[in-house]
CSV table of C-alpha atoms in Angstrom, one decimal:
chain,number,residue,atom,x,y,z
A,176,UNK,CA,-4.9,-9.5,2.7
A,177,UNK,CA,-1.3,-9.7,3.7
A,178,UNK,CA,-1.9,-11.8,6.7
A,179,UNK,CA,-3.6,-14.5,4.6
A,180,UNK,CA,-0.7,-14.8,2.0
A,181,UNK,CA,1.8,-14.9,5.2
A,182,UNK,CA,-0.2,-17.6,6.9
A,183,UNK,CA,-0.9,-19.7,3.3
A,184,UNK,CA,2.8,-19.6,2.6
A,185,UNK,CA,2.4,-17.6,-0.7
A,186,UNK,CA,5.7,-17.3,-2.7
A,187,UNK,CA,4.1,-14.8,-5.1
A,188,UNK,CA,5.9,-11.6,-5.7
A,189,UNK,CA,4.2,-9.3,-3.4
A,190,UNK,CA,4.7,-5.3,-2.9
A,191,UNK,CA,3.1,-3.5,0.0
A,192,UNK,CA,2.7,0.2,0.0
A,193,UNK,CA,1.5,2.1,3.2
A,194,UNK,CA,1.0,5.6,3.5
A,195,UNK,CA,0.5,7.4,6.7
A,196,UNK,CA,0.8,10.7,8.7
A,197,UNK,CA,3.4,9.7,10.8
A,198,UNK,CA,5.0,6.3,12.3
A,199,UNK,CA,3.1,7.0,15.3
A,200,UNK,CA,-0.4,6.8,13.3
A,201,UNK,CA,0.7,3.7,11.6
A,202,UNK,CA,-1.6,1.1,12.9
A,203,UNK,CA,-0.2,-2.2,13.0
A,204,UNK,CA,3.2,-1.0,11.8
A,205,UNK,CA,5.1,-3.9,13.2
A,206,UNK,CA,2.6,-6.6,12.5
A,207,UNK,CA,2.6,-5.4,8.8
A,208,UNK,CA,6.5,-5.5,8.8
A,209,UNK,CA,6.6,-8.9,10.4
A,210,UNK,CA,4.2,-10.3,7.9
A,211,UNK,CA,6.0,-8.9,5.0
A,212,UNK,CA,9.1,-10.4,6.5
A,213,UNK,CA,7.3,-13.7,6.5
A,214,UNK,CA,6.9,-13.5,2.8
A,215,UNK,CA,10.0,-14.5,0.8
A,216,UNK,CA,9.0,-12.5,-2.2
A,217,UNK,CA,7.4,-9.6,-0.8
A,218,UNK,CA,8.9,-5.9,-0.1
A,219,UNK,CA,7.4,-3.2,1.9
A,220,UNK,CA,7.4,0.5,1.0
A,221,UNK,CA,6.3,3.3,3.4
A,222,UNK,CA,5.5,6.8,3.1
A,223,UNK,CA,5.1,9.3,6.1
A,224,UNK,CA,4.1,12.9,5.7
A,225,UNK,CA,6.5,13.9,8.2
A,226,UNK,CA,10.2,12.5,8.6
A,227,UNK,CA,10.6,9.5,10.7
A,228,UNK,CA,13.1,9.3,13.6
A,229,UNK,CA,12.5,5.7,13.7
A,230,UNK,CA,15.5,2.9,13.0
A,231,UNK,CA,13.1,1.3,10.2
A,232,UNK,CA,14.7,-0.7,7.7
A,233,UNK,CA,14.2,0.0,4.9
A,234,UNK,CA,14.0,3.8,5.8
A,235,UNK,CA,10.4,5.2,5.1
A,236,UNK,CA,9.8,7.8,2.1
A,237,UNK,CA,8.6,11.2,3.2
A,238,UNK,CA,5.9,12.6,1.4
A,239,UNK,CA,3.0,11.2,-0.3
A,240,UNK,CA,3.1,8.1,-2.5
A,241,UNK,CA,5.3,8.2,-5.6
A,242,UNK,CA,5.2,5.2,-7.6
A,243,UNK,CA,8.0,6.5,-9.7
A,244,UNK,CA,10.3,5.1,-7.2
A,245,UNK,CA,9.3,1.7,-7.0
A,246,UNK,CA,9.8,-1.1,-9.8
A,247,UNK,CA,6.5,-2.5,-10.4
A,248,UNK,CA,6.1,-6.2,-11.9
A,249,UNK,CA,4.5,-7.0,-15.3
A,250,UNK,CA,1.0,-8.3,-15.0
A,251,UNK,CA,0.8,-6.2,-11.7
A,252,UNK,CA,-3.0,-6.6,-10.0
A,253,UNK,CA,-3.2,-3.7,-7.5
A,254,UNK,CA,-5.5,-4.0,-4.5
A,255,UNK,CA,-6.1,-0.7,-2.9
A,256,UNK,CA,-7.5,0.3,0.6
A,257,UNK,CA,-7.7,3.6,2.3
A,258,UNK,CA,-9.3,6.9,2.1
A,259,UNK,CA,-10.5,8.1,-1.3
A,260,UNK,CA,-7.9,11.0,-1.8
A,261,UNK,CA,-5.3,8.4,-1.4
A,262,UNK,CA,-6.8,5.7,-3.7
A,263,UNK,CA,-7.5,8.1,-6.4
A,264,UNK,CA,-3.7,9.3,-6.3
A,265,UNK,CA,-2.6,5.8,-6.5
A,266,UNK,CA,-5.0,4.5,-9.0
A,267,UNK,CA,-3.8,7.8,-11.2
A,268,UNK,CA,-0.3,6.8,-10.9
A,269,UNK,CA,-1.1,2.8,-11.7
A,270,UNK,CA,-3.0,4.1,-14.7
A,271,UNK,CA,-0.2,6.2,-15.8
A,272,UNK,CA,2.3,3.5,-15.6
A,273,UNK,CA,0.1,1.2,-17.7
A,274,UNK,CA,-1.8,-0.9,-15.3
A,275,UNK,CA,-5.1,-1.7,-16.6
A,276,UNK,CA,-8.2,-0.1,-14.9
A,277,UNK,CA,-9.5,-3.8,-14.7
A,278,UNK,CA,-6.5,-5.1,-12.7
A,279,UNK,CA,-6.9,-2.3,-10.1
A,280,UNK,CA,-9.4,-3.2,-7.3
A,281,UNK,CA,-10.3,-1.1,-4.2
A,282,UNK,CA,-12.0,-0.7,-1.1
A,283,UNK,CA,-13.0,2.7,0.3
A,284,UNK,CA,-12.2,3.8,4.0
A,285,UNK,CA,-14.3,6.8,5.2
A,286,UNK,CA,-18.0,7.9,4.9
A,287,UNK,CA,-20.0,5.8,3.0
A,288,UNK,CA,-20.2,7.6,-0.6
A,289,UNK,CA,-23.6,6.5,-1.4
A,290,UNK,CA,-25.4,7.6,2.0
A,291,UNK,CA,-28.2,9.8,1.6
A,292,UNK,CA,-28.4,9.5,-2.3
A,293,UNK,CA,-31.5,7.5,-2.1
């Protein structure tokens, strides 16, 4: 999604949030940073479970995603992807911040949740 916005020259405000165990586990870390840098109205917020020794700018947050630390734009539309526990946590925070459920979209990474329920 971020790549599409960057390649089409989007000027809309974009807030990218990424959470991972550690910088070494963050797939496409430099690519994501470059894509966000290419978007004039984008900001990147990272959370790593373990403290980061990298010279990242801005410095990553430690722990799990905490949306109270981010200014969210009005009329936010959220697109979540990742493991189910991550998305549940972020979705709950978005709802508490007043984002309507209809404006929160998601794609689950992980085992197929309906498999074996036929």
